[in-house]
mmCIF file of C-alpha atoms in Angstrom:
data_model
loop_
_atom_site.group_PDB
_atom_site.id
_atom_site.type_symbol
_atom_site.label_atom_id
_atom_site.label_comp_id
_atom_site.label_asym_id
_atom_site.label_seq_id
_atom_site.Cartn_x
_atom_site.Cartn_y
_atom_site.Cartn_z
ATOM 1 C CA UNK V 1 0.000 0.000 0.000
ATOM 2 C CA UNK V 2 1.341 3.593 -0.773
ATOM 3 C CA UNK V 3 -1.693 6.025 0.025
ATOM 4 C CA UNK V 4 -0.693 9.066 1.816
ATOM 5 C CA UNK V 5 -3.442 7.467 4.501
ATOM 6 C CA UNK V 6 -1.315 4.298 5.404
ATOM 7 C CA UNK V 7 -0.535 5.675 8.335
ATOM 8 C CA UNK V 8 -3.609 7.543 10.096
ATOM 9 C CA UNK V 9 -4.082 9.150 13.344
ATOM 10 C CA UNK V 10 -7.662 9.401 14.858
ATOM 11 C CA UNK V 11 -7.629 11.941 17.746
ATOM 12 C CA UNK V 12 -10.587 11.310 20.097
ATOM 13 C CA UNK V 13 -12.639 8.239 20.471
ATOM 14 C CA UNK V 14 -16.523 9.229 20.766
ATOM 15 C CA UNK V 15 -18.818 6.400 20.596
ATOM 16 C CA UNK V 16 -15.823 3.763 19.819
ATOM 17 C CA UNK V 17 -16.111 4.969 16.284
ATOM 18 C CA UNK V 18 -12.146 5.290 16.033
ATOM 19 C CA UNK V 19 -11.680 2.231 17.517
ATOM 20 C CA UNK V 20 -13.891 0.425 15.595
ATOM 21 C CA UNK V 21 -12.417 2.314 12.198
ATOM 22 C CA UNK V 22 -9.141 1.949 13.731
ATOM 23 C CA UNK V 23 -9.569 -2.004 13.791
ATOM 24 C CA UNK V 24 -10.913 -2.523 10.374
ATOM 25 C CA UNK V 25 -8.437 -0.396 8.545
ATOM 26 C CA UNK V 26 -5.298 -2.539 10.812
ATOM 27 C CA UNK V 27 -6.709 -5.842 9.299
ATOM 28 C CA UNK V 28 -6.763 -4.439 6.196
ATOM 29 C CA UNK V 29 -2.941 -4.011 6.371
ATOM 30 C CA UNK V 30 -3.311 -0.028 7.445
ATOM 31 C CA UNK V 31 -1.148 1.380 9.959
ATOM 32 C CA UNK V 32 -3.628 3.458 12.064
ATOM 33 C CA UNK V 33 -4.002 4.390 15.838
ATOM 34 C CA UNK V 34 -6.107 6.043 18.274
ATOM 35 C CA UNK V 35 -4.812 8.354 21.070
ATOM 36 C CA UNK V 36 -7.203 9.145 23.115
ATOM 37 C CA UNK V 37 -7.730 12.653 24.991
ATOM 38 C CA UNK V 38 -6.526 13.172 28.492
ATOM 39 C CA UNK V 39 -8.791 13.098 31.386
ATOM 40 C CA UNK V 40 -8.296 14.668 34.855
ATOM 41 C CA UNK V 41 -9.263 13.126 38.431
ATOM 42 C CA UNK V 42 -11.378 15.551 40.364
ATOM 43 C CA UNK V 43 -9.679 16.495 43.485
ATOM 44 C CA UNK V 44 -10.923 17.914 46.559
ATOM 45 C CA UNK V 45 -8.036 20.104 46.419
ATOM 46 C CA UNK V 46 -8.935 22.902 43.365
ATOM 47 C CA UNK V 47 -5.050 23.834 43.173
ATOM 48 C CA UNK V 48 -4.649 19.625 43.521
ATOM 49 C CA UNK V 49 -6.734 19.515 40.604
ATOM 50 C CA UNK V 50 -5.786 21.878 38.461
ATOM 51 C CA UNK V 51 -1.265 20.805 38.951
ATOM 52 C CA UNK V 52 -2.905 17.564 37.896
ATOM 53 C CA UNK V 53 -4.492 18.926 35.288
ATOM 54 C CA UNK V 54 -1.390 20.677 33.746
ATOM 55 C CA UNK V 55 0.669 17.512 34.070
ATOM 56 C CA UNK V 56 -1.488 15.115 32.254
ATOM 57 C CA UNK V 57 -1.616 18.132 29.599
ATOM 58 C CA UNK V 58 2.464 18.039 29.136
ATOM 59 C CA UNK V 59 2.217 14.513 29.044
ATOM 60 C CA UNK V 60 -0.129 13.936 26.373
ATOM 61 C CA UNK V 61 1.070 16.818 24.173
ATOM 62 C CA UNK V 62 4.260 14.754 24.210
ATOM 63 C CA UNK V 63 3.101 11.378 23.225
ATOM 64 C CA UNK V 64 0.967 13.133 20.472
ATOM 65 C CA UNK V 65 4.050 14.956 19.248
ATOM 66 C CA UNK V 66 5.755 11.088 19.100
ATOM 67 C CA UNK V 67 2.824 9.660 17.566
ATOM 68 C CA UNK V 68 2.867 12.723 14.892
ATOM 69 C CA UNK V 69 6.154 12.129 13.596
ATOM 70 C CA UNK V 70 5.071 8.354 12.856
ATOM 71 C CA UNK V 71 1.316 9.153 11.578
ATOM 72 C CA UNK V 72 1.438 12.321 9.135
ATOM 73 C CA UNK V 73 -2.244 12.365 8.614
ATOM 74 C CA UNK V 74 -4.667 13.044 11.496
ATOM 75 C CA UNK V 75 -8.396 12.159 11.362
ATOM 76 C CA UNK V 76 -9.825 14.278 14.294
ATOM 77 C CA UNK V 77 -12.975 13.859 16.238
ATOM 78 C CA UNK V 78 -13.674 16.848 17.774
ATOM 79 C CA UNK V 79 -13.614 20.452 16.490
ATOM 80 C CA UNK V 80 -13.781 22.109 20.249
ATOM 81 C CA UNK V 81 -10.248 20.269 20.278
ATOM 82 C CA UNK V 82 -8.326 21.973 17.543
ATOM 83 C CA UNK V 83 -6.428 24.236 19.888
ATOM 84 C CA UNK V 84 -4.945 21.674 21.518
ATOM 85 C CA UNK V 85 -3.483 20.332 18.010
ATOM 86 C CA UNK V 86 -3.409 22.921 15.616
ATOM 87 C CA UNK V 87 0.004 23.265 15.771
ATOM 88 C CA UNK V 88 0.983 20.035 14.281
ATOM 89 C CA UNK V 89 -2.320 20.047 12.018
ATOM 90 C CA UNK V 90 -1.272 20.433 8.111
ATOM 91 C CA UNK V 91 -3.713 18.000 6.620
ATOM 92 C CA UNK V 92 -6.490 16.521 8.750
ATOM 93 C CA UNK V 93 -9.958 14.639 8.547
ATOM 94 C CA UNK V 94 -12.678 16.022 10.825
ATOM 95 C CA UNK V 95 -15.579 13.859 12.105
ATOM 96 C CA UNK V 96 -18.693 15.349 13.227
ATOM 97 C CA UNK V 97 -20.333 13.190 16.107
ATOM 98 C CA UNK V 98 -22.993 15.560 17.478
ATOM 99 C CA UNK V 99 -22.733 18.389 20.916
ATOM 100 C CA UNK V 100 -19.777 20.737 19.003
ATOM 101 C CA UNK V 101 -21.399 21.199 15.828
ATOM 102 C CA UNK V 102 -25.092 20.456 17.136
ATOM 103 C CA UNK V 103 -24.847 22.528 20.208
ATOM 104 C CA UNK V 104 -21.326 24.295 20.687
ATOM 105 C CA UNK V 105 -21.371 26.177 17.511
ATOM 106 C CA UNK V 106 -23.990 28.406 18.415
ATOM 107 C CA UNK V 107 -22.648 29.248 21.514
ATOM 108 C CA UNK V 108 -20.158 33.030 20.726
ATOM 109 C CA UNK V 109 -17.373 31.404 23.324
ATOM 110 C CA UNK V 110 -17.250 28.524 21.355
ATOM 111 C CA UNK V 111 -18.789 29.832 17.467
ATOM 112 C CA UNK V 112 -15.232 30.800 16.127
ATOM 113 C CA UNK V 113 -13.284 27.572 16.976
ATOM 114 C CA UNK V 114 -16.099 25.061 16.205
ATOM 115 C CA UNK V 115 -16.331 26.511 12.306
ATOM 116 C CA UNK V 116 -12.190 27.212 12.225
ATOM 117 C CA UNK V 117 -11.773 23.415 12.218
ATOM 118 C CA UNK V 118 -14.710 22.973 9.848
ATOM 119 C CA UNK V 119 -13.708 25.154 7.170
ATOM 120 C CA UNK V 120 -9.614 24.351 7.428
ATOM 121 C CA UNK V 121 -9.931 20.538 7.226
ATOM 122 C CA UNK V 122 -9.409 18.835 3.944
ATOM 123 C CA UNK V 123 -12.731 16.247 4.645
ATOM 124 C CA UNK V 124 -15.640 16.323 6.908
ATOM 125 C CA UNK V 125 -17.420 13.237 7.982
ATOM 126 C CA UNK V 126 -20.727 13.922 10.511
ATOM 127 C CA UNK V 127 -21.704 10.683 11.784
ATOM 128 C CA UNK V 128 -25.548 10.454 12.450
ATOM 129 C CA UNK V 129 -28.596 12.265 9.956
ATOM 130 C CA UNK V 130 -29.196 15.036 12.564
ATOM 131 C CA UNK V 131 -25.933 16.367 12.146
ATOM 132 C CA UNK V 132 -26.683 17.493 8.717
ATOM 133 C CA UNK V 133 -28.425 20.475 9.095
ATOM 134 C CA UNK V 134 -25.691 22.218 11.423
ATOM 135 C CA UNK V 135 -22.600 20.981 8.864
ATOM 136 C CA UNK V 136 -23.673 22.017 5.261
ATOM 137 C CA UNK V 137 -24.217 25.555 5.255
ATOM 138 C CA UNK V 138 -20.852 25.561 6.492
ATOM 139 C CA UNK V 139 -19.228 22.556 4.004
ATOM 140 C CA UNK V 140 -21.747 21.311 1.600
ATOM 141 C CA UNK V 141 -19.281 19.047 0.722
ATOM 142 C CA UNK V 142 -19.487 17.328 3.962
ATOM 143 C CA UNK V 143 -19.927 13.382 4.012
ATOM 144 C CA UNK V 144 -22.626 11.254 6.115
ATOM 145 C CA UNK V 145 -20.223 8.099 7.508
ATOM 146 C CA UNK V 146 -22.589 5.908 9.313
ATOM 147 C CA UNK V 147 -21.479 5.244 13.233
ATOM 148 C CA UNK V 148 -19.754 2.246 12.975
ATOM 149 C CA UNK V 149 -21.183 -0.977 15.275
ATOM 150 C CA UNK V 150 -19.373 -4.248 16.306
ATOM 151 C CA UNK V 151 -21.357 -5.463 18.808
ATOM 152 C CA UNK V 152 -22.153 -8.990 16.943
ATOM 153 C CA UNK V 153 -18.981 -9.270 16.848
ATOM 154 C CA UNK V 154 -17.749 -8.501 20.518
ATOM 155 C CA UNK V 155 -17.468 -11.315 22.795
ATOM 156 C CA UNK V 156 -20.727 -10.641 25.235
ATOM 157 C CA UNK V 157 -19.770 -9.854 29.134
ATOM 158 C CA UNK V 158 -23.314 -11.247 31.856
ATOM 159 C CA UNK V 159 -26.018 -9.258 32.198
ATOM 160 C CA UNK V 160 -26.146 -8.525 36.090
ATOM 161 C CA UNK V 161 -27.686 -12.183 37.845
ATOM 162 C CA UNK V 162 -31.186 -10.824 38.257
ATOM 163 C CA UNK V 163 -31.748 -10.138 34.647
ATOM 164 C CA UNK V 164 -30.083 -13.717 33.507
ATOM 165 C CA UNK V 165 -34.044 -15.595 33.827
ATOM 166 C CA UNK V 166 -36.180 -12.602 33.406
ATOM 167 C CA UNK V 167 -38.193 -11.330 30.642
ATOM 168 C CA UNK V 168 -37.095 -7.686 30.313
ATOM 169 C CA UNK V 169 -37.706 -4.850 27.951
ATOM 170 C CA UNK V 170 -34.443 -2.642 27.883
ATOM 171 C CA UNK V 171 -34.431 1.218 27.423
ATOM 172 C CA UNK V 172 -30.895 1.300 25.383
ATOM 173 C CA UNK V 173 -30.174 5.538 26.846
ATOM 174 C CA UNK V 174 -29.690 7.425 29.810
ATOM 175 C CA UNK V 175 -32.339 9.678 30.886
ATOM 176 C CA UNK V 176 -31.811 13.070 29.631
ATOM 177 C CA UNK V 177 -33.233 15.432 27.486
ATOM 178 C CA UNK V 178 -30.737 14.792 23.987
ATOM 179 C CA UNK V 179 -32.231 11.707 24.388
ATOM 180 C CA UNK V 180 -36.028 12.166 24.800
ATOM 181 C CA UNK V 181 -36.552 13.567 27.793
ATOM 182 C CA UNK V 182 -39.757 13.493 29.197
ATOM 183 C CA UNK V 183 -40.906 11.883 26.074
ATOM 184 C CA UNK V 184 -39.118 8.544 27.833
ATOM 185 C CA UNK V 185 -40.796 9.199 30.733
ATOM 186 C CA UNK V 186 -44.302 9.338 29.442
ATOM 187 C CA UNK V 187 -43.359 6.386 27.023
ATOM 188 C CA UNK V 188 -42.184 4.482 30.394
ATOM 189 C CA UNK V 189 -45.707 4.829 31.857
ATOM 190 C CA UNK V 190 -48.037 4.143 28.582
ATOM 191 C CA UNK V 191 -45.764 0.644 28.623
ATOM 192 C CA UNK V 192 -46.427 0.195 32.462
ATOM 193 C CA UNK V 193 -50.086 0.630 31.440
ATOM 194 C CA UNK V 194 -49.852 -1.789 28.499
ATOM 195 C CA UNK V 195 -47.802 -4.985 30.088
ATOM 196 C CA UNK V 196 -48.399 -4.424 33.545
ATOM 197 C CA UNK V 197 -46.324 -6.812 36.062
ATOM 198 C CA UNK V 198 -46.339 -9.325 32.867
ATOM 199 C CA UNK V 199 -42.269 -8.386 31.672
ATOM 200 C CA UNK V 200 -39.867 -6.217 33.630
ATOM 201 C CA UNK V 201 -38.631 -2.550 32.154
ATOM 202 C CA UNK V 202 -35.362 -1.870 32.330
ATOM 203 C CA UNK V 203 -32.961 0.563 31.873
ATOM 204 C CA UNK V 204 -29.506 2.492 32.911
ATOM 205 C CA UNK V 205 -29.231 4.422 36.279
ATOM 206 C CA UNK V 206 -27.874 6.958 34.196
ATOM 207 C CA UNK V 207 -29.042 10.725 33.338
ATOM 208 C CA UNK V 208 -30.396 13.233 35.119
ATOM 209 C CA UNK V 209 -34.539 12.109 34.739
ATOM 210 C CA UNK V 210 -32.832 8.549 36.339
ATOM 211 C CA UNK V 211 -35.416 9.253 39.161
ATOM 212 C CA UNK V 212 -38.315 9.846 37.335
ATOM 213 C CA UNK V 213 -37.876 6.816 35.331
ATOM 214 C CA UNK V 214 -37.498 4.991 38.007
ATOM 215 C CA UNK V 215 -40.927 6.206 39.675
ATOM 216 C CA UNK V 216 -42.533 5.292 36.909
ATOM 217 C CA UNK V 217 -41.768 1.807 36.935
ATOM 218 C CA UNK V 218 -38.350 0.989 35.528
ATOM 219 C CA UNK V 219 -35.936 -1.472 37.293
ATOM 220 C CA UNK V 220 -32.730 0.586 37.137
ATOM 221 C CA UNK V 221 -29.203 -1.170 36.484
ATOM 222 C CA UNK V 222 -25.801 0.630 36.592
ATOM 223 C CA UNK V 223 -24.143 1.659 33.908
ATOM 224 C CA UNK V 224 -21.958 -1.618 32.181
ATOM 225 C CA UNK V 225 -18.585 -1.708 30.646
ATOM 226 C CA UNK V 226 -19.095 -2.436 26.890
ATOM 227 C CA UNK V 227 -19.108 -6.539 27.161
ATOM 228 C CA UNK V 228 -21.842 -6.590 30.249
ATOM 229 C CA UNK V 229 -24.424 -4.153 28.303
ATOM 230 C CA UNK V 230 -24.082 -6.076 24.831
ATOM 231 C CA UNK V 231 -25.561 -8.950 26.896
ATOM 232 C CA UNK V 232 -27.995 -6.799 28.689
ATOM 233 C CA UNK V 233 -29.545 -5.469 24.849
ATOM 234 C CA UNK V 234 -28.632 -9.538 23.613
ATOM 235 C CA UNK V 235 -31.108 -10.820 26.005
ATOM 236 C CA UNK V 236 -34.011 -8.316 25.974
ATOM 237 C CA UNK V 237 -37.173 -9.086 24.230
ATOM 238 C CA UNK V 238 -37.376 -5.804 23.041
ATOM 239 C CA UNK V 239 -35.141 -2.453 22.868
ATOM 240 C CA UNK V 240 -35.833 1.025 23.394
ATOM 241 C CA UNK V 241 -34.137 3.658 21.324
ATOM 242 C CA UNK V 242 -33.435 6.891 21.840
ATOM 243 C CA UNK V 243 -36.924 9.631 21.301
ATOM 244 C CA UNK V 244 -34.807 11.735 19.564
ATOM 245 C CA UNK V 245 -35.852 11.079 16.745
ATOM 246 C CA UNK V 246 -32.409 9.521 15.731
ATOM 247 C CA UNK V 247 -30.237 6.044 16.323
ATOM 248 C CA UNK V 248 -26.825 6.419 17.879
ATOM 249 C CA UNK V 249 -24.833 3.372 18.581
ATOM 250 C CA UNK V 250 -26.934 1.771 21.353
ATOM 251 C CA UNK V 251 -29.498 1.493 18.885
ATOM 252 C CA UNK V 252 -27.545 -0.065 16.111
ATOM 253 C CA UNK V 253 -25.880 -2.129 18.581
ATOM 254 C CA UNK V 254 -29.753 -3.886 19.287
ATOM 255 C CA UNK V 255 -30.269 -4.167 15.737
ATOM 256 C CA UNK V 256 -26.453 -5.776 15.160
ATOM 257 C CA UNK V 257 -27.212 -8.536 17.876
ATOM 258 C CA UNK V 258 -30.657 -9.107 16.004
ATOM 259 C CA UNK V 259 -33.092 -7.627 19.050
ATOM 260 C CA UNK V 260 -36.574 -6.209 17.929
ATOM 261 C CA UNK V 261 -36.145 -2.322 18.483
ATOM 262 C CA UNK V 262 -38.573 0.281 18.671
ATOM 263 C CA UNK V 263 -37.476 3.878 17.959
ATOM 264 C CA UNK V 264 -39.473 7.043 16.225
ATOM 265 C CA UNK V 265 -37.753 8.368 13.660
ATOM 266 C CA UNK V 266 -37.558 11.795 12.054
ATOM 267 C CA UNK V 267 -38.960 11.352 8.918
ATOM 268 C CA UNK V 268 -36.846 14.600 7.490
ATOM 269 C CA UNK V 269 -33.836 12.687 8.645
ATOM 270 C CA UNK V 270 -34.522 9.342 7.192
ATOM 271 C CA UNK V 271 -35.408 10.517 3.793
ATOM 272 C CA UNK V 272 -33.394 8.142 1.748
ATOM 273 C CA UNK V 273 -30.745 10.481 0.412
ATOM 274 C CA UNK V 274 -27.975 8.085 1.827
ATOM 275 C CA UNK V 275 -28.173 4.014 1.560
ATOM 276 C CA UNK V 276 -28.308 4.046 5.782
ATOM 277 C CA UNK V 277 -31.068 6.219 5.410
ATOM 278 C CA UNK V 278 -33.651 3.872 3.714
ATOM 279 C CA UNK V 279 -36.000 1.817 5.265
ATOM 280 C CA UNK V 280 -34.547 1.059 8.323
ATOM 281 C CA UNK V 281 -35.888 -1.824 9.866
ATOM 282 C CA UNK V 282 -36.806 -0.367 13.212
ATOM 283 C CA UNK V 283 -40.416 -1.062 14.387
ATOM 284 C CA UNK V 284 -42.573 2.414 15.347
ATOM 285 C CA UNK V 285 -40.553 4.269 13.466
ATOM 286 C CA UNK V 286 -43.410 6.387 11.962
ATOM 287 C CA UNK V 287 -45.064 6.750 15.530
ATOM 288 C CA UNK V 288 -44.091 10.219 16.634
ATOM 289 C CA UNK V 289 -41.770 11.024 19.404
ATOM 290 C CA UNK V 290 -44.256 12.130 21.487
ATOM 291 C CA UNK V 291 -46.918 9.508 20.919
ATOM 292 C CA UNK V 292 -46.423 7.262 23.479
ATOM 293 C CA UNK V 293 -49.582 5.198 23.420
ATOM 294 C CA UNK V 294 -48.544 3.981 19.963
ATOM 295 C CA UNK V 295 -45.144 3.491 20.667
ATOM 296 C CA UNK V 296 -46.356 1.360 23.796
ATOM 297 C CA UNK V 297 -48.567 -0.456 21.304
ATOM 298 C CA UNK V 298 -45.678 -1.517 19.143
ATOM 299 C CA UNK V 299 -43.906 -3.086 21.738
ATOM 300 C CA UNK V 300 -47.116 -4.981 22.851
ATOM 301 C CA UNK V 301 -47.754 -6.680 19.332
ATOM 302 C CA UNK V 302 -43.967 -7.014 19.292
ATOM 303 C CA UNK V 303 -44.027 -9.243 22.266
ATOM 304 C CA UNK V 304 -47.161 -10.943 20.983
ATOM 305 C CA UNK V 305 -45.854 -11.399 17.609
ATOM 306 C CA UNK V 306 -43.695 -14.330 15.914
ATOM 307 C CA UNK V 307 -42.317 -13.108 12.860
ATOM 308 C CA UNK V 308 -39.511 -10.057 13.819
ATOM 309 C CA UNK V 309 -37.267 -8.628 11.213
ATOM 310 C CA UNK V 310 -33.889 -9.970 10.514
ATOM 311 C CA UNK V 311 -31.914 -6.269 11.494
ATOM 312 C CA UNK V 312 -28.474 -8.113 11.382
ATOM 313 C CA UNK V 313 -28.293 -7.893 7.614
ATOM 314 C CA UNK V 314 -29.116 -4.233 7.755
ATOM 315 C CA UNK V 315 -26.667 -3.065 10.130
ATOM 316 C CA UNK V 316 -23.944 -5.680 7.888
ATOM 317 C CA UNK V 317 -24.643 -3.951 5.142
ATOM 318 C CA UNK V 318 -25.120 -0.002 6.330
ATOM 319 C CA UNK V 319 -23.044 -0.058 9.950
ATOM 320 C CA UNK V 320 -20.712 -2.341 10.228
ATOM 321 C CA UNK V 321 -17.452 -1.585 10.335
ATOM 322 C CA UNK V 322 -16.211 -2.181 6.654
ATOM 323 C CA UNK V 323 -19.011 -0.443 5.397
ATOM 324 C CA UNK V 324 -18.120 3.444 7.330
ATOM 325 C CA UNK V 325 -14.753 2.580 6.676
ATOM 326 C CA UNK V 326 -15.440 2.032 2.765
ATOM 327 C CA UNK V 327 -17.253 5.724 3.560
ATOM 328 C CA UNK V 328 -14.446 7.396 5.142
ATOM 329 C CA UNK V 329 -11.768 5.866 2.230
ATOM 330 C CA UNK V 330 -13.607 7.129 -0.513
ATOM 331 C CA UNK V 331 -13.333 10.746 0.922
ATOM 332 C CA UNK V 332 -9.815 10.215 1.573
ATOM 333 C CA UNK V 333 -9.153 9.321 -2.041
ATOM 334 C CA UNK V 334 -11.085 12.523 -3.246
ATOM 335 C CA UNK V 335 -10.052 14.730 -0.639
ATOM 336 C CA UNK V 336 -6.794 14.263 0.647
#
């Protein structure tokens, strides 16, 4: 191989899309990594916190400068983070995944840096339908990669004991408003009227409506590492997306491991102008994010019905990990 990509560094990791890219491209015979940002421990000392903070900063500026003289190309995930890089940035890939360009880049703090990285780089990726909107007016030329799934192919952790011989339906996000908000909530209690006591709801102690969910009926869990809450989604009878109106990875991870999910979504977004965007086989997806009497009647005829969709093939064919990599090459080869 002699593309100017063979060797690739992906900066930032969100949603295990690098990794997952990162992976593919190795077994094809690329040379690519994935450094990670650095993270600081919260001290109870501020001044504790904040030496901390300035030493894990030297020390990851170094090991990017080593990994920079070995990977000449960078393929960065964040656009909030081109300070920290722009000095070694010549030619770079930027990937859109959702709260700088969704969110940040109509905030003034934030408005100059967010678009600086979007106009400069050479190709722009944005990885879920959503994104679209906030990208184009700024780089028509921008690219829809898919997110990226392995989960079928992940070796599955245990679901926590009490879930191992239960019947369960498993909401897939934390409680918070990017994710539904109190749509989830309402949803939670049509389904508590629809199945009663007859199958457990589940979901992730996680967000800040964790408490309302759980007063409405939903057997909170802890969050998992990866492995544990594959096997959580492999062994629900049904999954709840996101009522965002979009899937992120949780909800292409149920349809990977072949699990019945139920998800509205925004017609505008899933209008077929990309292959991922047609028909996907998610059940209520025409049921409005705010209906949640419907949406509580799809999962009841799920549960009642014998015939489910084969979603594996789908996410093969649209998510998996050749197929965003395929994506992200062919902008390479016309951008870079």
């Amino acid at each position: 191989m002699n593309e100017p990509w063979q060797k690739m560094l992906h900066l930032g990791d969100p949603a295990f899309t690098a990794t997952v890219l990162v992976n593919e491209a190795r077994r094809r015979g690329y040379d690519w990594t994935v450094l990670q940002w650095a993270t600081t421990e919260q001290h109870s000392s501020r001044i504790a916190t904040l030496v901390h903070k300035a030493v894990r900063g030297v020390a990851w500026e170094a090991n990017f400068a080593r990994h920079r003289i070995r990977h000449p190309l960078i393929h960065l995930h964040s656009s909030l983070a081109l300070p920290h890089v722009s000095w070694a940035l010549r030619t770079y890939a930027l990937h859109l995944h959702g709260t700088d360009i969704r969110t940040q880049q109509y905030k003034p703090e934030f408005r100059e840096r967010v678009l600086t990285a979007v106009r400069d780089a050479s190709v722009v990726y944005y990885s879920t339908p959503d994104i679209r909107e906030h990208t184009l007016p700024h780089r028509p030329d921008a690219i829809l990669a898919p997110v990226p799934v392995a989960a079928s192919s992940t070796p599955l952790g245990a679901a926590p004991a009490d879930l191992e011989t239960a019947d369960y339906i498993f909401f897939t996000s934390r409680w918070e408003e990017v994710k539904g908000g109190q749509f989830q909530i309402d949803f939670v209690r049509a389904l508590k009227a629809q199945v009663g006591d007859s199958i457990r709801i589940v979901g992730l102690d996680w967000g800040p409506n964790a408490d309302q969910a759980r007063d409405a009926g939903v057997h909170l869990i802890p969050k998992q590492q990866y492995p544990d809450y594959l096997a959580i989604i492999a062994g629900a009878r049904v999954a709840i997306g996101q009522q965002s109106g979009v899937m992120g990875a949780s909800e292409l991870d149920a349809l990977d491991l072949n699990v019945p999910l139920v998800s509205p979504l925004n017609p505008d977004w899933y209008d077929g102008s990309s292959p991922s965007l047609v028909d996907p086989p998610v059940l209520g997806r025409t049921v409005a994010v705010d209906d949640a009497d419907g949406l509580a009647r799809t999962v009841a005829e799920i549960l009642n019905s014998e015939h489910l969709p084969d979603t594996h093939s789908w996410v093969q064919q649209h998510h998996s990990p050749g197929a965003t990599l395929d994506v992200v090459l062919r902008g390479y080869e016309h951008y870079l």
